[in-house]
Coordinates of C-alpha atoms in Angstrom, one line a residue:
M878 CA 9.2 15.4 -88.4
I879 CA 8.6 17.7 -91.1
R880 CA 5.7 17.5 -93.1
S881 CA 6.2 18.9 -96.4
A882 CA 8.9 17.2 -98.5
A883 CA 9.4 20.8 -100.0
L884 CA 11.7 21.9 -97.3
I885 CA 15.2 22.0 -98.4
F886 CA 17.2 20.6 -95.7
S887 CA 20.1 17.8 -95.9
G888 CA 23.6 16.7 -94.5
L889 CA 24.8 16.9 -90.8
F890 CA 28.1 18.7 -89.8
F891 CA 29.7 19.4 -86.7
A892 CA 31.5 22.4 -86.3
F893 CA 34.1 22.0 -83.5
C894 CA 35.3 25.4 -81.5
M895 CA 38.8 25.7 -82.1
N896 CA 39.7 23.7 -85.3
P897 CA 39.0 25.2 -88.5
S898 CA 39.8 21.8 -90.2
R899 CA 36.4 21.0 -88.7
R900 CA 34.5 18.1 -90.3
N901 CA 32.5 19.9 -93.0
L902 CA 29.2 17.8 -94.3
T903 CA 27.5 20.8 -95.4
P904 CA 24.7 20.5 -97.9
T905 CA 24.5 22.1 -101.0
F906 CA 21.7 24.5 -101.2
P907 CA 20.3 27.1 -104.0
D908 CA 21.1 30.7 -103.1
A909 CA 19.6 32.8 -100.4
P910 CA 16.5 35.4 -102.0
T911 CA 17.9 38.2 -103.2
T912 CA 14.2 40.2 -103.9
W913 CA 12.2 41.2 -100.8
Y914 CA 8.5 39.9 -101.3
S915 CA 6.1 41.2 -98.1
S916 CA 4.5 44.2 -99.0
D917 CA 6.3 46.3 -95.9
L918 CA 9.7 45.3 -97.4
D919 CA 9.3 45.1 -101.1
S920 CA 9.9 49.2 -101.3
L921 CA 13.6 47.7 -100.7
N922 CA 14.0 46.2 -104.1
G923 CA 16.3 48.3 -106.2
K924 CA 17.5 50.4 -103.7
A925 CA 21.7 50.1 -102.9
R926 CA 22.9 47.2 -101.0
H927 CA 23.5 49.6 -97.9
E928 CA 20.2 51.1 -98.1
Q929 CA 18.3 48.1 -97.9
S930 CA 20.7 46.7 -94.9
L931 CA 20.1 50.1 -92.9
A932 CA 16.3 49.9 -93.4
Y933 CA 15.9 45.7 -92.7
E934 CA 17.9 46.3 -89.6
K935 CA 14.6 48.6 -88.4
S936 CA 12.2 46.3 -89.2
I937 CA 13.4 43.2 -87.5
V938 CA 11.1 42.2 -84.3
V939 CA 12.1 40.6 -81.1
I940 CA 8.8 39.1 -79.5
A941 CA 10.4 37.2 -76.6
N942 CA 13.4 37.7 -74.4
K943 CA 13.7 36.0 -71.0
N944 CA 15.8 37.2 -68.7
N945 CA 17.3 39.8 -71.3
L946 CA 19.1 36.8 -72.8
L947 CA 19.6 39.0 -76.0
P948 CA 22.0 40.2 -77.0
L949 CA 24.8 37.6 -76.2
G950 CA 27.6 38.9 -74.0
N951 CA 29.9 36.2 -72.7
L952 CA 30.7 34.0 -75.7
D953 CA 32.3 31.3 -73.6
F954 CA 30.0 28.7 -74.1
K955 CA 29.0 25.9 -76.5
S956 CA 26.5 26.3 -78.8
A957 CA 24.3 24.2 -81.7
H958 CA 22.6 25.5 -84.6
I959 CA 19.5 23.8 -85.9
S960 CA 17.9 25.1 -89.1
I961 CA 14.9 23.8 -90.8
G962 CA 13.7 25.0 -94.1
G963 CA 15.3 27.2 -96.9
N964 CA 18.7 27.9 -97.3
P965 CA 20.5 29.2 -94.0
T966 CA 24.0 29.5 -95.5
V967 CA 24.4 33.3 -95.1
F968 CA 22.5 33.1 -91.2
H969 CA 24.9 30.3 -90.4
N970 CA 28.1 31.9 -91.6
G971 CA 26.5 35.1 -89.6
L972 CA 26.5 33.1 -86.5
D973 CA 30.2 31.1 -87.2
R974 CA 31.8 35.0 -87.0
Y975 CA 30.9 35.1 -83.2
V976 CA 30.9 31.3 -82.0
S977 CA 31.8 27.7 -83.7
N978 CA 28.2 25.7 -84.1
D979 CA 27.6 22.0 -83.7
Q980 CA 24.8 22.0 -86.8
L981 CA 21.8 19.8 -87.6
L982 CA 20.7 20.0 -91.1
R983 CA 18.5 16.9 -92.0
P984 CA 15.5 16.3 -94.8
N985 CA 12.6 15.4 -92.9
L986 CA 13.8 16.0 -89.5
H987 CA 12.2 13.6 -86.9
A988 CA 12.8 13.5 -83.0
H989 CA 14.5 10.8 -82.8
E990 CA 17.1 12.5 -84.9
L991 CA 17.3 15.6 -83.5
K992 CA 17.4 13.6 -79.9
E993 CA 20.5 11.8 -81.2
F994 CA 22.3 15.1 -82.5
M995 CA 21.6 16.9 -79.3
K996 CA 23.5 13.7 -77.5
Q997 CA 26.7 14.6 -79.2
A998 CA 27.5 17.7 -76.5
E999 CA 26.4 19.5 -74.0
H1000 CA 25.1 22.8 -75.6
D1001 CA 24.5 26.0 -73.5
V1002 CA 23.1 27.6 -76.4
V1003 CA 20.9 26.3 -79.3
F1004 CA 20.0 28.8 -82.2
V1005 CA 16.5 27.3 -84.2
S1006 CA 16.4 29.2 -87.3
I1007 CA 13.2 28.3 -89.6
H1008 CA 13.4 29.6 -93.1
A1009 CA 10.6 30.0 -95.7
T1010 CA 11.0 28.0 -98.8
K1011 CA 8.6 30.0 -101.4
Q1012 CA 8.7 33.9 -101.1
T1013 CA 7.5 34.4 -97.3
K1014 CA 6.1 30.9 -97.0
I1015 CA 6.8 28.3 -94.2
D1016 CA 5.5 25.3 -94.7
S1017 CA 4.2 23.4 -91.5
L1018 CA 5.9 21.5 -89.3
D1019 CA 5.8 19.1 -86.3
A1020 CA 6.5 21.5 -83.2
T1021 CA 7.1 17.8 -80.9
I1022 CA 10.5 18.0 -82.3
F1023 CA 11.6 20.8 -80.4
N1024 CA 10.8 18.8 -77.2
E1025 CA 14.0 16.9 -77.4
I1026 CA 16.3 20.0 -76.7
P1027 CA 17.7 19.7 -73.6
H1028 CA 15.9 22.0 -70.7
H1029 CA 19.1 23.2 -69.6
S1030 CA 19.8 25.0 -72.8
K1031 CA 18.9 28.5 -73.8
V1032 CA 16.7 28.2 -77.1
I1033 CA 17.1 31.4 -79.4
L1034 CA 14.1 31.1 -82.3
C1035 CA 15.0 32.8 -85.4
V1036 CA 11.8 32.8 -87.8
F1037 CA 12.7 34.0 -91.3
G1038 CA 9.6 34.3 -93.3
D1039 CA 5.6 34.3 -92.5
P1040 CA 5.1 35.1 -88.4
S1041 CA 2.4 32.5 -88.5
I1042 CA 4.4 29.8 -88.1
I1043 CA 5.2 30.8 -84.5
A1044 CA 1.6 30.2 -83.6
Q1045 CA 2.2 26.6 -84.3
L1046 CA 5.7 26.3 -81.9
P1047 CA 5.6 25.9 -78.2
T1048 CA 6.7 29.3 -77.4
K1049 CA 7.4 28.8 -73.9
A1050 CA 10.2 26.6 -75.0
F1051 CA 12.0 29.6 -76.5
D1052 CA 13.9 31.7 -74.2
A1053 CA 13.9 34.6 -77.4
I1054 CA 12.1 34.6 -80.1
I1055 CA 13.2 36.8 -83.3
L1056 CA 11.2 37.4 -86.3
A1057 CA 13.0 38.2 -89.6
K1058 CA 10.0 38.4 -91.9
E1059 CA 11.6 37.2 -94.8
N1060 CA 14.5 34.7 -95.8
H1061 CA 16.6 37.4 -97.6
E1062 CA 20.2 37.1 -97.5
I1063 CA 20.5 40.4 -95.9
A1064 CA 17.8 39.4 -93.5
Q1065 CA 19.9 36.3 -92.3
E1066 CA 23.3 38.6 -91.9
R1067 CA 21.8 41.1 -89.6
V1068 CA 19.7 38.7 -87.4
S1069 CA 23.1 37.1 -86.5
Q1070 CA 24.1 40.3 -85.9
L1071 CA 21.4 41.2 -83.6
I1072 CA 21.5 38.1 -81.4
F1073 CA 25.1 39.1 -80.4
G1074 CA 24.7 42.9 -79.7
S1075 CA 26.3 44.7 -82.8
I1076 CA 23.1 46.1 -83.7
G1077 CA 19.8 46.5 -81.7
A1078 CA 16.4 45.9 -82.2
T1079 CA 13.8 48.8 -82.3
A1080 CA 11.0 47.8 -84.5
K1081 CA 7.4 47.6 -82.9
L1082 CA 4.9 44.9 -83.6
G1083 CA 2.9 45.7 -86.7
K1084 CA -0.1 44.3 -88.5
E1085 CA 1.6 41.2 -89.6
L1086 CA 1.5 40.2 -86.1
R1087 CA -1.8 40.6 -85.1
S1088 CA -2.5 36.7 -85.7
L1089 CA -0.2 36.5 -82.6
D1090 CA -2.1 38.4 -80.7
Q1091 CA -3.6 35.2 -78.4
V1092 CA 0.3 34.2 -78.2
F1093 CA 1.6 37.4 -77.2
P1094 CA -1.3 39.6 -75.9
N1095 CA 0.6 42.5 -74.4
G1096 CA 1.2 43.3 -78.2
Q1097 CA 4.5 44.8 -77.7
A1098 CA 8.1 44.3 -79.0
I1099 CA 11.0 44.0 -77.2
Q1100 CA 13.9 46.7 -77.5
T1101 CA 17.7 45.7 -77.2
A1102 CA 20.3 47.8 -77.7
S1103 CA 24.0 47.4 -79.2
N1104 CA 26.1 46.0 -76.5
G1105 CA 29.6 47.7 -78.1
R1106 CA 30.6 44.6 -80.1
L1107 CA 31.7 45.5 -83.4
K1108 CA 29.3 45.7 -85.9
F1109 CA 30.0 43.8 -89.6
S1110 CA 29.1 46.9 -91.9
S1111 CA 30.1 48.7 -95.2
P1112 CA 31.6 52.0 -95.8
E1113 CA 28.5 53.5 -97.6
E1114 CA 26.8 52.9 -94.2
I1115 CA 29.0 55.3 -92.3
G1116 CA 29.0 57.3 -95.4
V1117 CA 31.8 56.6 -97.3
D1118 CA 32.3 56.1 -101.1
S1119 CA 33.8 52.9 -101.3
K1120 CA 35.9 53.9 -104.3
K1121 CA 37.7 56.0 -101.7
L1122 CA 39.3 53.1 -100.4
T1123 CA 40.3 51.2 -103.5
G1124 CA 43.8 53.0 -102.6
I1125 CA 44.1 49.8 -99.7
D1126 CA 43.8 47.2 -102.4
L1127 CA 46.4 49.0 -104.6
I1128 CA 49.0 49.7 -101.8
A1129 CA 48.4 45.9 -100.3
Q1130 CA 49.2 44.2 -104.1
E1131 CA 52.1 46.3 -104.5
G1132 CA 53.3 45.0 -101.5
I1133 CA 52.9 41.7 -102.3
E1134 CA 54.0 42.2 -106.1
K1135 CA 57.4 44.3 -105.5
G1136 CA 57.9 41.4 -102.1
A1137 CA 57.4 42.9 -99.0
Y1138 CA 55.4 40.1 -98.1
P1139 CA 53.1 36.9 -99.8
G1140 CA 50.1 38.0 -98.1
C1141 CA 48.4 40.2 -95.6
Q1142 CA 44.8 41.1 -94.2
V1143 CA 43.6 44.8 -93.5
L1144 CA 41.0 45.6 -91.2
V1145 CA 39.3 49.1 -90.9
A1146 CA 36.8 49.8 -88.2
V1147 CA 34.9 53.5 -87.7
N1148 CA 32.7 54.1 -85.7
D1149 CA 32.3 50.9 -84.0
Q1150 CA 31.8 49.1 -87.4
I1151 CA 34.0 47.0 -89.3
I1152 CA 33.5 48.6 -93.2
W1153 CA 36.8 46.8 -94.4
R1154 CA 38.0 43.2 -94.1
K1155 CA 40.1 41.9 -96.8
C1156 CA 42.7 39.0 -97.8
Y1157 CA 45.6 39.7 -100.2
G1158 CA 47.7 37.2 -101.5
K1159 CA 49.2 33.9 -100.2
Q1160 CA 50.3 32.5 -96.8
S1161 CA 54.0 31.9 -98.3
Y1162 CA 56.0 32.4 -101.4
D1163 CA 55.6 28.7 -102.0
A1164 CA 54.1 27.9 -105.5
N1165 CA 51.6 25.8 -103.8
A1166 CA 50.8 28.2 -101.0
T1167 CA 46.9 28.7 -100.1
N1168 CA 45.6 32.2 -100.2
V1169 CA 45.4 34.3 -97.1
Q1170 CA 42.0 33.7 -95.5
N1171 CA 39.9 35.8 -92.5
N1172 CA 40.3 32.8 -90.1
D1173 CA 44.4 32.3 -90.9
V1174 CA 46.4 33.7 -87.8
Y1175 CA 49.4 35.7 -87.9
D1176 CA 52.4 35.7 -85.7
I1177 CA 51.7 39.7 -83.8
A1178 CA 55.0 39.9 -82.6
S1179 CA 55.6 42.7 -80.0
V1180 CA 51.6 43.5 -81.0
T1181 CA 51.5 40.9 -78.0
K1182 CA 52.9 43.6 -75.4
I1183 CA 49.4 45.5 -75.6
A1184 CA 47.0 42.7 -76.6
A1185 CA 48.0 40.3 -74.0
S1186 CA 50.4 41.8 -71.2
T1187 CA 49.2 45.1 -71.1
L1188 CA 45.9 44.2 -71.3
L1189 CA 46.1 42.1 -68.5
A1190 CA 47.9 44.5 -66.5
M1191 CA 45.3 47.2 -67.2
H1192 CA 42.9 44.3 -66.1
L1193 CA 44.6 43.5 -62.9
Q1194 CA 45.3 47.1 -61.8
S1195 CA 41.5 47.8 -62.3
K1196 CA 41.3 44.8 -59.5
G1197 CA 43.9 46.3 -57.1
Q1198 CA 46.3 43.9 -58.1
Y1199 CA 49.1 46.2 -60.0
S1200 CA 50.4 49.6 -60.1
L1201 CA 52.7 51.2 -62.4
D1202 CA 53.9 53.7 -59.3
K1203 CA 55.4 50.4 -57.4
K1204 CA 58.7 49.1 -58.1
L1205 CA 59.9 45.4 -59.7
K1206 CA 61.1 44.5 -55.8
E1207 CA 57.9 45.3 -54.6
Y1208 CA 56.2 42.3 -56.5
I1209 CA 59.1 40.3 -57.8
P1210 CA 62.4 40.5 -55.2
E1211 CA 63.0 37.1 -55.8
V1212 CA 63.6 37.6 -59.3
T1213 CA 65.4 41.3 -58.9
G1214 CA 66.9 41.4 -55.6
D1215 CA 67.2 45.1 -53.8
G1216 CA 69.7 46.1 -56.2
P1217 CA 69.2 48.4 -59.5
F1218 CA 66.7 46.4 -61.3
G1219 CA 64.7 46.0 -58.0
N1220 CA 64.4 49.7 -58.0
I1221 CA 63.0 50.2 -61.5
L1222 CA 59.8 52.1 -61.6
I1223 CA 57.1 50.0 -63.4
R1224 CA 56.0 53.0 -65.0
D1225 CA 59.4 54.2 -66.6
M1226 CA 59.9 50.4 -67.6
M1227 CA 56.6 50.1 -69.6
A1228 CA 57.1 53.7 -70.9
H1229 CA 60.7 52.3 -72.0
Q1230 CA 62.8 54.8 -70.3
A1231 CA 64.0 52.4 -67.4
G1232 CA 67.3 52.1 -69.2
L1233 CA 67.4 48.5 -69.9
T1234 CA 69.4 47.2 -72.4
P1235 CA 67.0 47.1 -76.1
W1236 CA 67.4 43.2 -76.6
I1237 CA 69.7 40.4 -76.1
P1238 CA 70.2 37.7 -78.3
F1239 CA 69.8 34.8 -76.0
Y1240 CA 70.2 31.9 -78.0
K1241 CA 73.8 32.9 -79.1
R1242 CA 75.4 31.5 -75.8
T1243 CA 72.9 27.9 -76.3
I1244 CA 74.8 27.4 -79.6
Q1245 CA 78.4 25.8 -80.5
N1246 CA 80.0 25.9 -83.6
G1247 CA 76.7 26.5 -85.2
T1248 CA 75.3 23.5 -83.6
W1249 CA 72.7 23.5 -80.4
N1250 CA 74.5 22.9 -77.3
T1251 CA 73.2 19.2 -75.8
S1252 CA 73.3 20.1 -72.0
I1253 CA 70.8 23.0 -73.1
Y1254 CA 68.5 21.6 -75.7
S1255 CA 67.5 18.2 -76.4
Q1256 CA 65.7 17.0 -79.6
E1257 CA 62.5 15.2 -78.2
Q1258 CA 60.6 16.2 -75.3
K1259 CA 61.7 14.5 -72.0
P1260 CA 62.1 15.3 -67.9
G1261 CA 63.9 18.4 -67.7
F1262 CA 63.3 19.6 -71.3
E1263 CA 59.6 20.0 -71.2
R1264 CA 59.5 23.5 -73.0
Q1265 CA 59.3 23.3 -76.9
V1266 CA 61.1 25.8 -79.2
A1267 CA 60.4 24.7 -82.2
A1268 CA 59.8 21.5 -84.2
G1269 CA 61.8 18.5 -82.8
L1270 CA 63.4 21.2 -80.2
Y1271 CA 63.1 21.4 -76.8
I1272 CA 64.8 23.5 -73.8
N1273 CA 66.3 22.8 -70.7
D1274 CA 63.6 23.7 -67.8
A1275 CA 66.4 25.3 -66.0
Y1276 CA 67.8 27.5 -68.6
M1277 CA 65.0 30.2 -67.9
D1278 CA 66.7 31.1 -64.8
S1279 CA 69.8 31.7 -66.8
M1280 CA 67.9 34.2 -69.1
Y1281 CA 67.1 36.4 -66.2
A1282 CA 70.5 36.3 -64.8
Q1283 CA 71.8 37.4 -68.3
I1284 CA 69.3 40.4 -68.1
L1285 CA 70.3 41.4 -64.5
R1286 CA 74.1 41.5 -65.5
S1287 CA 73.5 43.8 -67.9
T1288 CA 73.9 47.3 -67.6
L1289 CA 71.6 49.8 -66.9
G1290 CA 71.7 53.0 -68.8
P1291 CA 70.2 56.5 -68.2
K1292 CA 66.3 57.3 -67.6
K1293 CA 65.6 58.3 -71.3
Y1294 CA 63.6 56.6 -73.9
E1295 CA 64.8 53.6 -75.5
Y1296 CA 62.8 50.9 -76.7
S1297 CA 63.5 47.4 -74.8
D1298 CA 61.9 44.0 -75.2
L1299 CA 63.3 43.4 -71.7
C1300 CA 60.4 45.4 -70.2
Y1301 CA 57.9 42.4 -71.0
Y1302 CA 60.5 39.7 -68.9
F1303 CA 59.6 41.3 -65.9
T1304 CA 55.9 42.2 -66.3
Q1305 CA 55.3 38.5 -67.3
K1306 CA 56.9 37.6 -64.0
I1307 CA 54.8 39.8 -62.1
L1308 CA 51.8 39.3 -63.6
E1309 CA 51.7 35.4 -63.5
K1310 CA 52.8 35.8 -59.9
Q1311 CA 49.5 37.9 -59.5
I1312 CA 47.3 35.3 -60.9
G1313 CA 48.9 32.5 -60.1
Q1314 CA 49.2 30.8 -63.2
K1315 CA 50.8 31.3 -67.1
Q1316 CA 49.5 34.2 -68.1
N1317 CA 48.3 32.7 -71.4
I1318 CA 45.8 30.5 -69.4
Y1319 CA 44.3 33.3 -67.9
L1320 CA 43.7 35.3 -70.6
E1321 CA 42.0 32.9 -72.6
K1322 CA 39.6 32.1 -69.7
Q1323 CA 39.0 35.4 -68.5
I1324 CA 39.2 37.7 -71.1
Y1325 CA 39.4 36.0 -75.1
R1326 CA 37.4 33.3 -74.8
P1327 CA 34.1 35.4 -72.9
M1328 CA 34.9 38.1 -75.6
G1329 CA 34.5 35.6 -78.3
L1330 CA 37.9 35.6 -79.5
R1331 CA 38.6 32.6 -81.3
Y1332 CA 41.4 33.3 -83.2
M1333 CA 43.6 34.9 -80.8
R1334 CA 46.0 32.7 -78.8
Y1335 CA 49.1 31.7 -77.6
L1336 CA 50.7 28.2 -78.6
P1337 CA 48.7 28.1 -81.7
L1338 CA 49.5 24.4 -82.4
E1339 CA 47.4 23.4 -79.5
H1340 CA 44.3 25.7 -80.8
F1341 CA 44.3 25.8 -84.8
D1342 CA 44.8 23.5 -87.6
K1343 CA 48.6 24.2 -89.2
S1344 CA 46.6 24.9 -92.0
H1345 CA 45.3 28.2 -91.0
I1346 CA 48.7 29.4 -89.4
I1347 CA 50.8 31.6 -91.0
P1348 CA 54.6 30.6 -91.5
T1349 CA 57.0 33.2 -90.8
E1350 CA 61.3 33.2 -90.9
N1351 CA 62.9 30.1 -92.3
D1352 CA 65.6 30.3 -89.1
Q1353 CA 69.0 29.3 -89.9
A1354 CA 70.7 31.3 -87.2
F1355 CA 69.3 29.6 -84.4
R1356 CA 66.4 26.6 -85.0
K1357 CA 67.5 25.7 -88.4
Q1358 CA 63.9 25.2 -89.6
L1359 CA 61.2 27.0 -91.1
L1360 CA 59.2 28.4 -88.2
H1361 CA 55.5 27.2 -88.8
G1362 CA 53.3 27.7 -85.3
F1363 CA 56.0 28.7 -83.2
V1364 CA 56.7 32.0 -82.6
H1365 CA 59.2 33.8 -84.6
D1366 CA 61.3 35.6 -81.6
P1367 CA 64.0 33.6 -80.3
G1368 CA 63.9 34.8 -76.7
A1369 CA 60.0 34.1 -76.6
A1370 CA 60.6 31.0 -78.0
M1371 CA 63.3 30.0 -75.5
L1372 CA 60.4 30.7 -73.0
G1373 CA 58.2 28.1 -74.3
G1374 CA 56.5 30.5 -76.6
V1375 CA 54.7 32.0 -73.8
A1376 CA 56.2 35.6 -73.0
G1377 CA 55.2 39.0 -72.5
H1378 CA 56.9 40.7 -75.4
A1379 CA 55.7 38.3 -77.9
G1380 CA 53.6 35.1 -79.0
I1381 CA 50.5 35.7 -79.7
F1382 CA 48.9 34.5 -83.1
A1383 CA 45.6 36.2 -84.1
N1384 CA 44.1 37.2 -87.1
A1385 CA 42.7 40.8 -87.9
T1386 CA 38.8 40.9 -86.6
D1387 CA 40.5 39.4 -83.1
L1388 CA 42.7 41.8 -82.6
A1389 CA 40.1 44.7 -83.9
S1390 CA 38.0 43.6 -81.1
V1391 CA 41.1 44.2 -78.6
M1392 CA 41.5 47.5 -80.0
Q1393 CA 37.8 48.6 -79.8
L1394 CA 38.1 47.6 -76.3
F1395 CA 40.3 50.1 -75.7
L1396 CA 38.2 52.3 -77.3
N1397 CA 35.5 51.7 -75.6
K1398 CA 37.6 52.1 -72.1
G1399 CA 37.4 48.4 -71.1
K1400 CA 33.6 47.9 -71.7
Y1401 CA 33.0 45.4 -74.5
A1402 CA 29.5 43.1 -75.1
G1403 CA 28.3 44.3 -72.0
M1404 CA 31.5 42.9 -69.9
E1405 CA 33.9 45.3 -68.2
F1406 CA 37.6 43.9 -68.0
F1407 CA 39.5 47.2 -66.7
S1408 CA 38.1 50.8 -65.5
E1409 CA 38.1 54.0 -67.8
S1410 CA 40.2 55.6 -65.4
V1411 CA 42.9 52.8 -65.8
C1412 CA 42.5 52.8 -69.5
N1413 CA 42.7 56.8 -69.5
E1414 CA 46.1 56.4 -67.2
Y1415 CA 47.9 53.8 -69.4
T1416 CA 47.0 55.2 -73.1
K1417 CA 48.0 58.7 -72.1
Q1418 CA 51.7 60.2 -72.8
Q1419 CA 53.6 59.0 -69.5
F1420 CA 56.6 61.7 -69.6
A1421 CA 57.6 64.7 -71.9
G1422 CA 60.4 64.2 -74.5
N1423 CA 58.7 60.3 -74.8
R1424 CA 55.9 59.6 -76.9
R1425 CA 55.0 56.3 -75.4
G1426 CA 52.2 55.5 -73.1
A1427 CA 52.1 52.7 -70.6
G1428 CA 52.9 49.7 -72.9
F1429 CA 51.3 51.8 -75.9
D1430 CA 52.8 53.5 -79.0
R1431 CA 51.8 56.8 -79.6
P1432 CA 52.5 59.5 -82.4
N1433 CA 55.5 61.6 -82.3
A1434 CA 55.0 65.2 -81.1
S1435 CA 54.6 66.5 -84.5
G1436 CA 52.5 63.6 -85.6
G1437 CA 53.2 60.3 -87.4
G1438 CA 55.9 58.5 -87.0
T1439 CA 54.4 54.7 -86.1
C1440 CA 50.9 55.4 -87.6
D1441 CA 49.9 57.9 -90.1
E1442 CA 50.7 61.9 -89.7
L1443 CA 46.7 62.3 -90.0
A1444 CA 45.8 59.9 -87.1
S1445 CA 45.2 62.2 -83.9
S1446 CA 47.8 63.2 -80.7
Q1447 CA 45.0 60.8 -78.6
S1448 CA 45.3 57.8 -80.7
F1449 CA 47.8 54.4 -79.6
G1450 CA 48.6 51.0 -81.0
H1451 CA 51.7 48.8 -81.4
S1452 CA 53.7 47.6 -84.4
G1453 CA 55.4 44.0 -84.5
F1454 CA 58.6 42.3 -86.1
T1455 CA 57.2 40.4 -88.4
G1456 CA 55.1 42.9 -90.1
T1457 CA 52.2 43.8 -88.4
L1458 CA 50.4 46.9 -86.9
A1459 CA 47.1 47.5 -84.5
W1460 CA 46.5 51.1 -84.4
A1461 CA 43.2 52.8 -82.5
D1462 CA 42.0 56.4 -82.8
P1463 CA 39.4 57.5 -80.2
K1464 CA 39.0 61.0 -81.5
N1465 CA 38.0 59.9 -85.3
K1466 CA 36.9 56.5 -83.6
V1467 CA 39.4 54.4 -86.2
I1468 CA 40.9 51.3 -85.8
F1469 CA 43.5 50.0 -88.3
I1470 CA 44.5 46.6 -88.2
F1471 CA 47.5 45.0 -90.6
L1472 CA 49.1 42.0 -90.4
S1473 CA 51.7 40.2 -92.6
N1474 CA 54.8 37.8 -92.5
R1475 CA 57.6 39.7 -94.0
V1476 CA 59.7 37.9 -92.2
N1477 CA 58.7 35.0 -94.6
P1478 CA 61.2 33.6 -95.5
S1479 CA 63.5 36.4 -94.2
Q1480 CA 63.8 38.7 -91.8
D1481 CA 66.4 40.7 -93.4
N1482 CA 63.4 41.8 -95.9
W1483 CA 62.6 45.5 -94.7
K1484 CA 60.7 46.4 -97.9
I1485 CA 57.3 46.9 -96.0
R1486 CA 59.0 49.6 -94.1
D1487 CA 61.1 50.8 -96.3
M1488 CA 57.9 51.1 -98.9
N1489 CA 55.7 52.3 -95.9
I1490 CA 53.1 50.3 -96.5
R1491 CA 51.4 50.2 -93.3
T1492 CA 51.0 54.3 -92.8
R1493 CA 50.4 54.5 -96.7
I1494 CA 47.3 52.3 -96.3
Q1495 CA 46.5 54.1 -93.2
H1496 CA 46.2 57.6 -95.0
V1497 CA 44.2 56.3 -97.5
I1498 CA 41.7 55.6 -94.8
Y1499 CA 42.0 59.0 -93.1
Q1500 CA 41.6 60.6 -96.6
S1501 CA 38.6 58.5 -97.3
L1502 CA 37.2 60.1 -94.1
Q1503 CA 37.8 63.4 -94.5

């Protein structure tokens, strides 16, 4: 129970992991303080915000860290945030960038209320934040309430204000303790980043903690290091004037005004820091369409090739379960036989020079006189028709074999560079055979969830509220409907929405994390998903006269191409048919993400290409860094 009515603390809401429409009963708080009060931080008043942020980072003190819990690496856990005192909004939003939390906010919190809250779910990690209500002061509280947190939970305490409150708490009940000194909005934001390893803790215990000598007799603060997770930052923090990047706004808005796309997300990361993360425009051209938000997900089309399939191939090759130097028949003889397709070398195939046909419009054979063949499609899900192609449309389970039969009947051309989606029909068969399950399930469990990627999934309607899924084409040629939550690519749709070449929906932030994983050569947040040698092998140019890596696109020999001419020759990434681009430059440590739905309402709209929207924005980024 909290003894002081001065604590601003009301409402209760539960924020569940993958549902952006989650119940929100967040209380209304006054704004968090924007003035520094303590003697060792008041010198920050009047400085530019980026100067305050960088200086404040050096003052955060970690005074307990059992079993090196901090920084948190693997984020595949369920968590709760219990907040006591002044406005915790910025801190909660900071936590929410990494994990979703059930949150408890109550005035006059009683032990039985906390006990009831903890019964709602099994929480692996509990964040407890205590916030000053007046300058740096924290009112006394009944510390016995923390006995209601189950012993199996890892508990992280963050104190935003007077450190003397710590002496009143059962410190042994907490696995990590962070002293933030003040309840300033910058303090809340940076402490949330420290918890997850976007920044480290370097501060030492100062005179303000002398009152805690009996609690922490060794008198030493604990140092933590960044674990490689992207930091949320600003251009000025890396020495770039924000004004130089305003060209991004102009170009993105120009694309909207001229009808290249209804809206987009743009993200720029430099030196492991996200310095630009903005949304522009609306989800569609409908009059009542909502504005694009950071947690909206786009169909990233062929960017799936690197964000899912190539990533999984690199992961399995590092485990000795996949090799670029084997032939298809060595993995899937039941699919290819021993003929020409069975003898395709995987390295050739993933570099797009195996002679495969660029694309097969599989759906055309399934339509007769403009209507769906009823032996192939059903308008309801039933035995034999389990895979969903679109709303109210299911495909015969056996038709997948017909699609592969069409591929094997196609003509293999000469071994020269020619981009083909068909490569990834074969990688999917190989990868899923090696892992013994669908690649969407494996990727989510083994890579996406540990990395903390909550907004990157196949089959988005199973994970996100439809209001946060960006619609694509009004497809009248095949599915006779607006595609909203179903993959745009018709071949991927006929495979049930999970394919090697398309099917992933993501937001810019999570896609940037995947590109950061590639820049980190397989390591992210203290975890290793593939080896450095494998990363180097896949991202390099595979053959003379062919710019491609294994799965990755790269610049032309003379520079430019899919990327801007200023991107280094070491850079790599991929574009997507729906109007997307993900690019990473290891030489300049730059990540560029552009997501749009340029195919809404028609895929015949190529203004984004004709206006060079993506490469022009990338050009602004490199010019600003120069």
